[in-house]
Amino acid sequence: MPPKSGHQRAKNIDYEDNDGYSDEEDYEEEEGGGDAMTDEDREQMRLGTIQVKEALGSSIPATDAQIQESLWHYYYDVEKTVTYLKNKFSPAQAKASTPQKPKIVSKFDQAANAAKSETKPAPGAKPKPGQTKKANGEKLAESIDKLTVEEQPKVKSKNLNVVEEFEKSGMKRMANFVVIGHVDHGKSTLMGRLLYDLKVIDQRSIDKLRREAETIGKSSFALAWVMDQTSEERSRGVTVDIATNYFETEQTRFTILDAPGHKDFIPNMIAGASQADFAVLVIDASTNSFESGLKGQTKEHALLVRSLGVQRLVVAVNKMDTVSWSQARFDEISQQMTAFLTAASFTLKSITFVPCAGLTGENVTKKAKDPHAKWYTGPTLIEALDSSEPAKRKIEGALRLTIGDVFRGGITNPTSISGRIDAGSVQVGDAILAMPSGETATVKAIEVENEPVDWAVAGQISTLHLSDIDPVHLRLGDIICTPSSPVKLLRSFSAKILAFEHVMPMSVDVFRGRLQAEGKIKQLVATLNKATGEAVKNKPRIVKPGEVARVVVELEKELPLEARTRVVLREGGNTIAAGLLEG
Amino acid sequence: MRLLKSAIDAKHGSGTATLLPEEPEDMWHAYNLIQPTDLLRARAVRRVSKTSDAGSVASQRITMDLTISVTSTDFDIGSGQLHVAGKVASENEYVKLGSHHTLDLELNRKFTLEKGDGWDSVALEMLREACDSTNRAELWAVIMGEGTANICVITEHQTILRQRVEVPVPRKRKGGLDGHDKGMERFYSTTLATLLRHLDLGNASSSAQTDKTVPLLLASPGFVAQSFLAYIKAEATRTGNKPLLALLPSILVAHSSSPHVHSLSEVLSSPTITTKLSDTKYARETALMDKFTTLLRQDDGRAWYGPKEVERAVEGGGVGRGGGVLLLSNALFRAHNVAERKRWVTLVDRVREVEGGEVRVLSSLHESGKRLEALGNVAAILTFPMEDLDEEPEGGANNNGGEGDEMVI
């Protein structure tokens, strides 16, 4: 047999790949609605042609017919069509690109080729397991059917201009907030109460939870169980992982991220806080609880959200019923917290204090009825939430989404991910790239707040159902980006940090959103002046708490990190520093 | 390691030692002992080809004792194999002087070592330590979190990461709860299967019935370790796995702050664990590192790290009697540069003999050694505060300081 050219061989491999997918029903379906163009198709073709022409510019002399043929082939995917046409008309590149994108020939020619390749297996190509059962003398007619299979699993992209679409939609304000505070200060219960009073959770489910909670003798936990759903969380009575829930007021659509307060689960709390626009700090007003919290996670959480970029804070002084709505207690807590928070560089006007009682529901959605609470005339918790300014979103720019969860989203969606879109936008049909694995995938469907949507923009916590990727390539903390502007992988980086504890060259855990990695502080470059950022002392021996310093961190393995992302460094269960990555 | 024959001249340090490695860990000691320029004699297999008068070539594998002058060493931590490359130093009928050979040291095969520039105090100390068989502690540890587990074995001188288990576990989410529970179940079963494969319980019980069971330590943040122990118990009873049931009483559960290997140091320094471990060397090293970092935090000039600073502290007499401690990583003594090694040996001798301070050589394979490595492999606790030991490098680095300023903008 004469040796085949690389070009031909590549083609053969392509067709053999298709055999793997071949499925009787698939082509029957295709034949039904196959060649006839519907009105919708025609409209898409017209729009697509214009877009492709614009993208190509005058430098590439493609005719309308050629463009339309390519569009048809790529199922109206403008991006792919443009790359194909560009390659076709620049002969130097054409050769390199052929293995992935075989030249378009008429359907009949393709069929003929396919038939040829079936009968004469290429010498260079490895036979696929699925192919061995195929008889050599296959009919031409059958190979025509097989051709259509290639186009089958592709998802149609509507090619929306998402930024425009978003502005047009006149969508309500969106805000994600994280609920933080010391363990057992009532974060989950307060949020359970909020959802119950807003009728997001119906009476029946609450009654059911009450009964269940009573049977194990923890009736006061019923509201918290709205958020704490795993058996472990319920039996131990602490939140372990973030719970996400949604509610809506007249002005804003809110996403609650209920963070765990326990010291051990701070990694989960960081994951939640990194998705938030503002934070609700829950403080237990009862005697000693506030004081012990201030030494513990009340302090650590507040510092963490601040260094993760959260500017605005609603301080919910909870369990006011246990101190019989004492104004003195509320004022005392407010004063101490204001002093502490301003020291942690929150501005005074971005902090709101609200007294409330999560268990009884006073001053959460409705004003307190307790006669002792007359002194308070300020907003309820929900009013305070509503008055928060929405954060700016980086809708324009390249897509960045941090994977917060990888799961099986049902039988039709075997691979799904969820997470907050940090920047850019995504729409159904988009090709995406997962880093650091470097694998591509196609977005099959998008869900926001459990509703299917066509697109999602920065700031939204969305669920993407993916196809053409194996879940092993997706891990928590990985970054999803557009293939055209991928995230760079870093092995070591320099960062400007604010030290919470003493920092010296040592092993640390590096956190960014869900990402948790082993690393080492390699070098203390300099301590910096807090205001000007100028070096105060070069190569310090140790960085003291409260100082700002530049350090070099070396990671165990390469990770997708970009300049200006916020990282948290922890060691031995303590947050030692948080900072801004410089590259 | 057994010392079969020692002919070391105490005064000049010349002479040879014949050693027999018996355990995998002995290879680690050998790796630390053998240095470039040393003479090593061990059993070697070499293919020798002979050209007969007629011109035909016959090749033969011949076993012989070879002496090589070491040029480099290569140690594989995972399998505990040591390869020593060098040039043949004594000729025999098959091998010419100066030809290259790599000796693979094996367990239960003796080797003879002669130091190129004599046995110095550090080498002698290492030799003594290597042949001390009184405290042989071994411990298996599983450091875990949701979806990740690191299976390690901790010995007197090494912490070896045997395997890392990663199983994707879906997080808790509305309506997808069984995904989380199923994921955790799968994670536990994978971890247990992997662990059992490494522990090799079946063999251990048959071959070494008399040996005490090796303790197993489970550590995690949160409740993962407890849940895993519960899972092991349930599995052991369900499958009636006798060796596993026998192991149950020697399982310890501890709290760690992260699922990474470096939080082992924190686990092992906790009093509940140290009381159960006979591994005194390890515990002391960790305690010393803790003491050092505490002093460093106080920033009163009694704790210094970095080669130059420590050398200056020793010169100033800070590391002396009454609490002065010099901490070094044994990586320093593996330096291929002879002058470099000499520099540290001199420092050790000075602290020990002239100043009267304590010298601790930490294993670079242990967590405490890794902490020291981050600090530049050498640190010292001083008896009195000394300030500005880093003054001079500061002056020298001023030029770099200029660059640093540019970066700020």
XYZ file of C-alpha atoms in Angstrom, chain B:
409
model
C 22.612 -0.491 60.382
C 25.224 -2.754 61.880
C 28.822 -1.690 62.263
C 30.758 -4.811 61.317
C 34.237 -3.461 61.583
C 35.598 -0.092 62.506
C 39.169 0.906 61.950
C 38.917 4.628 62.461
C 41.791 6.461 63.972
C 40.235 8.680 66.613
C 42.940 11.301 66.393
C 43.207 11.917 62.675
C 39.915 10.499 61.499
C 41.546 8.281 58.934
C 40.503 4.688 58.469
C 37.509 2.685 57.325
C 34.192 1.464 58.622
C 32.369 -1.612 57.346
C 28.620 -1.340 57.573
C 25.668 -3.634 56.966
C 22.361 -1.933 56.189
C 19.429 -3.936 57.521
C 16.414 -1.696 57.142
C 15.255 0.628 54.376
C 15.969 3.574 56.619
C 19.624 2.610 56.778
C 19.862 3.656 53.159
C 18.978 7.162 54.249
C 21.839 7.082 56.760
C 24.176 5.777 54.101
C 23.070 8.586 51.822
C 23.981 11.108 54.493
C 27.305 9.463 55.223
C 28.643 8.910 51.735
C 30.159 11.990 50.183
C 32.024 12.821 47.013
C 35.748 11.966 47.249
C 35.016 9.152 49.712
C 36.224 5.648 48.906
C 33.439 3.080 48.863
C 33.961 -0.642 48.544
C 30.997 -2.872 47.842
C 29.852 -5.864 45.862
C 29.276 -5.007 42.213
C 28.052 -6.770 39.124
C 29.701 -5.620 35.950
C 29.502 -6.811 32.402
C 32.925 -7.465 31.089
C 33.541 -8.010 27.408
C 36.623 -9.805 26.241
C 38.042 -9.741 22.787
C 39.703 -13.013 21.976
C 42.736 -13.280 19.728
C 40.507 -14.284 16.868
C 38.594 -11.041 17.227
C 35.320 -12.452 18.543
C 33.756 -10.574 21.444
C 32.418 -12.476 24.439
C 30.659 -10.608 27.208
C 30.158 -11.926 30.681
C 28.548 -10.685 33.882
C 31.044 -10.865 36.662
C 30.430 -10.252 40.342
C 33.323 -8.672 42.174
C 34.213 -6.303 44.942
C 34.912 -2.848 43.610
C 36.325 0.217 45.262
C 35.195 3.501 43.805
C 36.035 7.074 44.518
C 32.598 8.656 44.858
C 31.602 11.446 42.510
C 27.877 11.643 43.163
C 25.064 9.975 45.080
C 21.434 9.542 44.176
C 18.765 8.590 46.698
C 15.228 7.600 45.846
C 13.115 8.408 48.877
C 10.081 6.399 47.847
C 11.815 3.081 47.264
C 14.756 3.715 49.576
C 17.358 2.921 46.947
C 20.793 4.463 46.921
C 22.961 4.659 43.830
C 26.531 5.807 44.221
C 28.452 6.802 41.116
C 32.196 7.088 40.989
C 35.467 6.138 39.396
C 37.145 2.843 40.066
C 39.962 3.404 42.545
C 41.565 -0.029 42.702
C 42.296 -2.003 39.613
C 41.595 -5.674 39.154
C 41.802 -8.079 36.272
C 38.469 -7.007 34.789
C 38.213 -3.298 35.457
C 40.700 -0.598 34.679
C 41.598 2.148 37.081
C 39.573 5.284 36.497
C 36.681 3.695 34.640
C 33.231 4.686 35.793
C 30.935 2.539 37.844
C 27.681 3.049 39.745
C 27.286 0.948 42.850
C 23.756 0.081 43.919
C 23.808 -0.390 47.657
C 21.455 -3.124 48.792
C 20.011 -4.276 52.067
C 21.957 -6.974 53.851
C 25.022 -6.395 51.678
C 27.949 -4.942 53.510
C 29.957 -2.004 52.270
C 33.144 -0.367 53.436
C 33.540 3.358 53.594
C 36.678 5.430 53.868
C 36.291 9.158 54.143
C 38.156 11.197 51.567
C 39.269 13.829 54.031
C 38.939 11.831 57.205
C 36.037 11.158 59.564
C 35.103 14.454 61.125
C 32.993 14.897 64.225
C 29.730 15.211 62.292
C 30.399 12.075 60.269
C 31.240 10.136 63.432
C 28.061 11.363 65.076
C 26.059 10.281 62.055
C 27.712 6.886 62.153
C 26.853 6.469 65.821
C 23.272 7.514 65.206
C 22.913 5.190 62.238
C 24.086 2.198 64.230
C 21.969 2.973 67.263
C 19.119 0.503 67.131
C 17.547 1.217 70.512
C 14.765 3.520 69.456
C 13.238 2.428 66.231
C 9.899 4.096 66.018
C 7.606 3.748 63.101
C 4.215 5.272 62.608
C 1.734 5.406 59.788
C -0.251 8.559 59.429
C -3.167 9.574 57.249
C -3.607 13.326 57.015
C -6.982 13.913 55.467
C -9.623 16.421 54.515
C -12.800 16.164 52.501
C -11.710 14.422 49.333
C -7.953 14.352 49.908
C -5.804 12.066 52.006
C -2.039 11.843 52.348
C -0.755 8.481 53.491
C 2.647 8.841 55.136
C 5.039 6.710 57.060
C 7.060 8.387 59.777
C 10.254 6.801 60.990
C 13.058 7.943 63.235
C 14.671 10.009 60.521
C 12.206 10.273 57.673
C 8.679 11.250 56.816
C 7.789 9.598 53.550
C 4.659 10.419 51.633
C 3.582 7.025 50.353
C 0.532 8.034 48.430
C -1.894 10.854 47.959
C -5.547 9.946 47.500
C -7.819 12.424 45.780
C -11.485 11.701 45.232
C -13.828 14.403 43.974
C -16.531 15.013 46.568
C -19.440 17.242 45.539
C -20.089 20.006 48.046
C -23.358 20.337 49.842
C -26.018 21.962 47.722
C -29.742 22.199 47.534
C -31.324 18.990 46.364
C -27.962 17.329 45.765
C -27.264 16.027 49.229
C -26.813 12.380 48.436
C -24.061 13.439 46.030
C -22.019 14.652 48.990
C -22.689 11.571 51.102
C -21.970 9.204 48.249
C -18.793 11.096 47.437
C -17.586 10.836 51.030
C -18.405 7.120 51.084
C -16.406 6.609 47.918
C -13.565 8.664 49.346
C -13.437 6.579 52.540
C -13.480 3.311 50.683
C -10.718 4.401 48.280
C -8.590 5.673 51.139
C -9.056 2.514 53.180
C -8.245 0.273 50.228
C -5.100 2.275 49.476
C -4.063 2.306 53.101
C -4.499 -1.443 53.458
C -2.421 -2.024 50.372
C 0.401 -0.008 51.904
C 0.126 -1.428 55.397
C 0.172 -4.949 54.040
C -1.516 -6.317 57.160
C -1.733 -9.911 55.999
C 2.020 -10.253 55.667
C 2.812 -8.345 58.795
C 0.751 -10.661 60.959
C 2.239 -13.820 59.506
C 5.881 -12.813 59.381
C 6.284 -10.681 62.460
C 3.741 -11.945 64.938
C 5.929 -10.943 67.810
C 6.439 -7.402 66.613
C 4.291 -4.792 68.233
C 1.659 -3.420 65.897
C 2.576 -0.235 64.160
C 0.373 2.611 65.359
C -1.801 4.369 62.822
C -2.566 8.024 63.165
C -5.569 9.658 61.537
C -5.606 13.429 61.499
C -7.889 15.938 59.842
C -9.564 19.267 60.330
C -13.166 18.921 61.444
C -14.726 15.505 61.755
C -13.325 13.665 58.765
C -10.828 11.597 60.766
C -13.484 10.489 63.280
C -15.858 9.574 60.501
C -13.112 7.654 58.763
C -12.369 5.721 61.951
C -16.064 4.900 62.240
C -15.992 3.754 58.641
C -12.938 1.540 59.256
C -14.651 -0.019 62.290
C -17.807 -0.693 60.311
C -15.877 -2.150 57.405
C -13.707 -4.344 59.621
C -16.752 -5.865 61.305
C -18.709 -6.174 58.089
C -15.990 -7.968 56.173
C -14.611 -9.820 59.212
C -11.114 -8.651 58.359
C -9.106 -10.084 61.285
C -5.848 -8.144 60.797
C -7.817 -4.927 60.442
C -9.806 -5.652 63.604
C -6.546 -6.246 65.409
C -5.273 -2.914 64.197
C -8.253 -0.955 65.528
C -6.980 -0.435 69.099
C -3.755 1.135 67.853
C -5.471 3.791 65.773
C -5.095 7.306 67.095
C -7.289 10.183 66.005
C -5.910 13.688 66.145
C -6.788 17.148 64.971
C -4.843 18.878 62.259
C -5.550 22.254 60.792
C -5.131 21.326 57.147
C -5.125 18.192 55.008
C -1.532 18.826 53.906
C 1.536 16.911 54.985
C 3.182 19.907 56.605
C 0.530 20.039 59.303
C 2.013 16.771 60.585
C 4.478 18.768 62.626
C 1.593 20.363 64.477
C -0.120 17.003 65.033
C 3.008 15.313 66.290
C 3.898 18.111 68.672
C 0.541 17.931 70.436
C 0.962 16.396 73.911
C -1.645 13.675 73.388
C 0.367 12.240 70.540
C 3.867 12.731 71.934
C 3.035 10.725 75.040
C 2.074 7.808 72.860
C 5.156 7.955 70.695
C 8.522 6.663 71.687
C 10.019 8.783 68.927
C 11.970 11.060 71.216
C 14.343 12.461 68.636
C 11.501 13.645 66.497
C 9.619 15.130 69.413
C 12.694 16.983 70.647
C 13.410 18.389 67.218
C 9.872 19.645 66.837
C 9.948 21.119 70.332
C 13.208 22.906 69.537
C 11.824 24.347 66.330
C 8.764 25.532 68.222
C 10.967 27.164 70.835
C 12.967 28.833 68.119
C 9.922 30.275 66.366
C 8.496 31.502 69.662
C 11.709 33.342 70.403
C 11.766 34.711 66.879
C 8.251 36.066 67.391
C 9.339 37.848 70.543
C 11.971 39.514 68.393
C 14.334 40.229 71.270
C 17.471 39.273 69.349
C 17.844 35.783 70.806
C 16.799 33.841 67.734
C 18.596 34.154 64.435
C 18.467 32.272 61.211
C 20.462 32.268 57.990
C 24.093 31.198 57.464
C 25.859 34.536 57.924
C 23.816 35.652 60.900
C 24.324 32.383 62.737
C 28.048 32.351 62.059
C 28.280 35.840 63.465
C 26.282 34.825 66.508
C 28.666 31.936 67.171
C 31.672 34.233 66.765
C 30.156 36.623 69.242
C 29.850 33.758 71.737
C 26.076 33.749 71.779
C 25.614 30.038 71.240
C 27.269 28.889 74.387
C 26.666 27.100 77.661
C 23.314 27.447 79.320
C 20.781 27.197 76.552
C 22.587 28.036 73.346
C 21.379 25.725 70.577
C 22.648 25.442 67.039
C 20.157 23.878 64.641
C 21.360 22.558 61.329
C 19.739 20.541 58.590
C 21.653 17.478 57.508
C 21.270 18.721 53.947
C 24.210 21.021 54.732
C 26.495 18.072 55.313
C 25.518 16.478 52.061
C 26.940 19.480 50.269
C 28.975 18.362 47.295
C 31.323 21.217 47.879
C 33.992 20.113 50.330
C 34.729 23.624 51.522
C 31.040 24.165 52.256
C 30.877 21.046 54.377
C 34.045 22.015 56.193
C 32.541 25.394 57.002
C 29.627 23.761 58.855
C 31.737 21.090 60.525
C 33.992 23.810 61.913
C 30.962 25.669 63.190
C 29.582 22.540 64.846
C 32.935 21.737 66.461
C 33.296 25.249 67.711
C 29.858 25.330 69.323
C 30.262 21.911 70.851
C 33.827 22.081 72.079
C 34.722 25.715 72.540
C 31.399 27.369 73.348
C 29.716 24.455 75.044
C 26.363 24.866 73.346
C 24.030 22.200 72.099
C 24.100 21.093 68.466
C 21.136 19.482 66.762
C 21.283 18.069 63.277
C 17.742 17.800 61.950
C 16.728 15.391 59.253
C 15.755 17.247 56.123
C 13.145 14.583 55.444
C 11.192 15.369 58.603
C 8.769 18.217 58.968
C 10.961 19.974 61.526
C 13.836 19.799 59.048
C 11.619 21.234 56.353
C 10.722 24.141 58.590
C 14.417 24.720 59.148
C 15.048 24.449 55.429
C 12.666 27.348 54.854
C 14.817 29.397 57.207
C 17.966 28.699 55.215
C 18.936 25.346 56.792
C 20.591 26.868 59.834
C 19.297 28.633 62.917
C 20.465 29.379 66.425
C 18.974 30.101 69.816
C 21.284 32.447 71.696
C 21.924 32.685 75.391
C 21.791 36.463 75.343
C 20.252 38.932 72.924
C 22.458 40.074 70.091
C 21.271 42.811 67.800
C 21.996 43.707 64.227
C 23.665 40.500 63.192
C 22.209 41.188 59.769
C 23.620 44.701 59.554
C 26.307 43.981 57.032
C 24.245 42.106 54.471
C 21.819 44.991 54.748
C 24.570 47.349 53.630
C 25.520 45.039 50.808
C 21.936 44.692 49.714
C 21.318 48.391 49.490
C 21.803 48.265 45.765
C 19.080 45.675 45.545
C 17.011 47.948 47.720
C 17.034 50.435 44.890
C 15.435 47.876 42.603
C 12.877 47.076 45.251
C 11.835 50.705 45.355
C 11.187 50.678 41.653
C 8.924 47.697 42.041
C 6.728 49.536 44.499
C 5.641 51.929 41.802
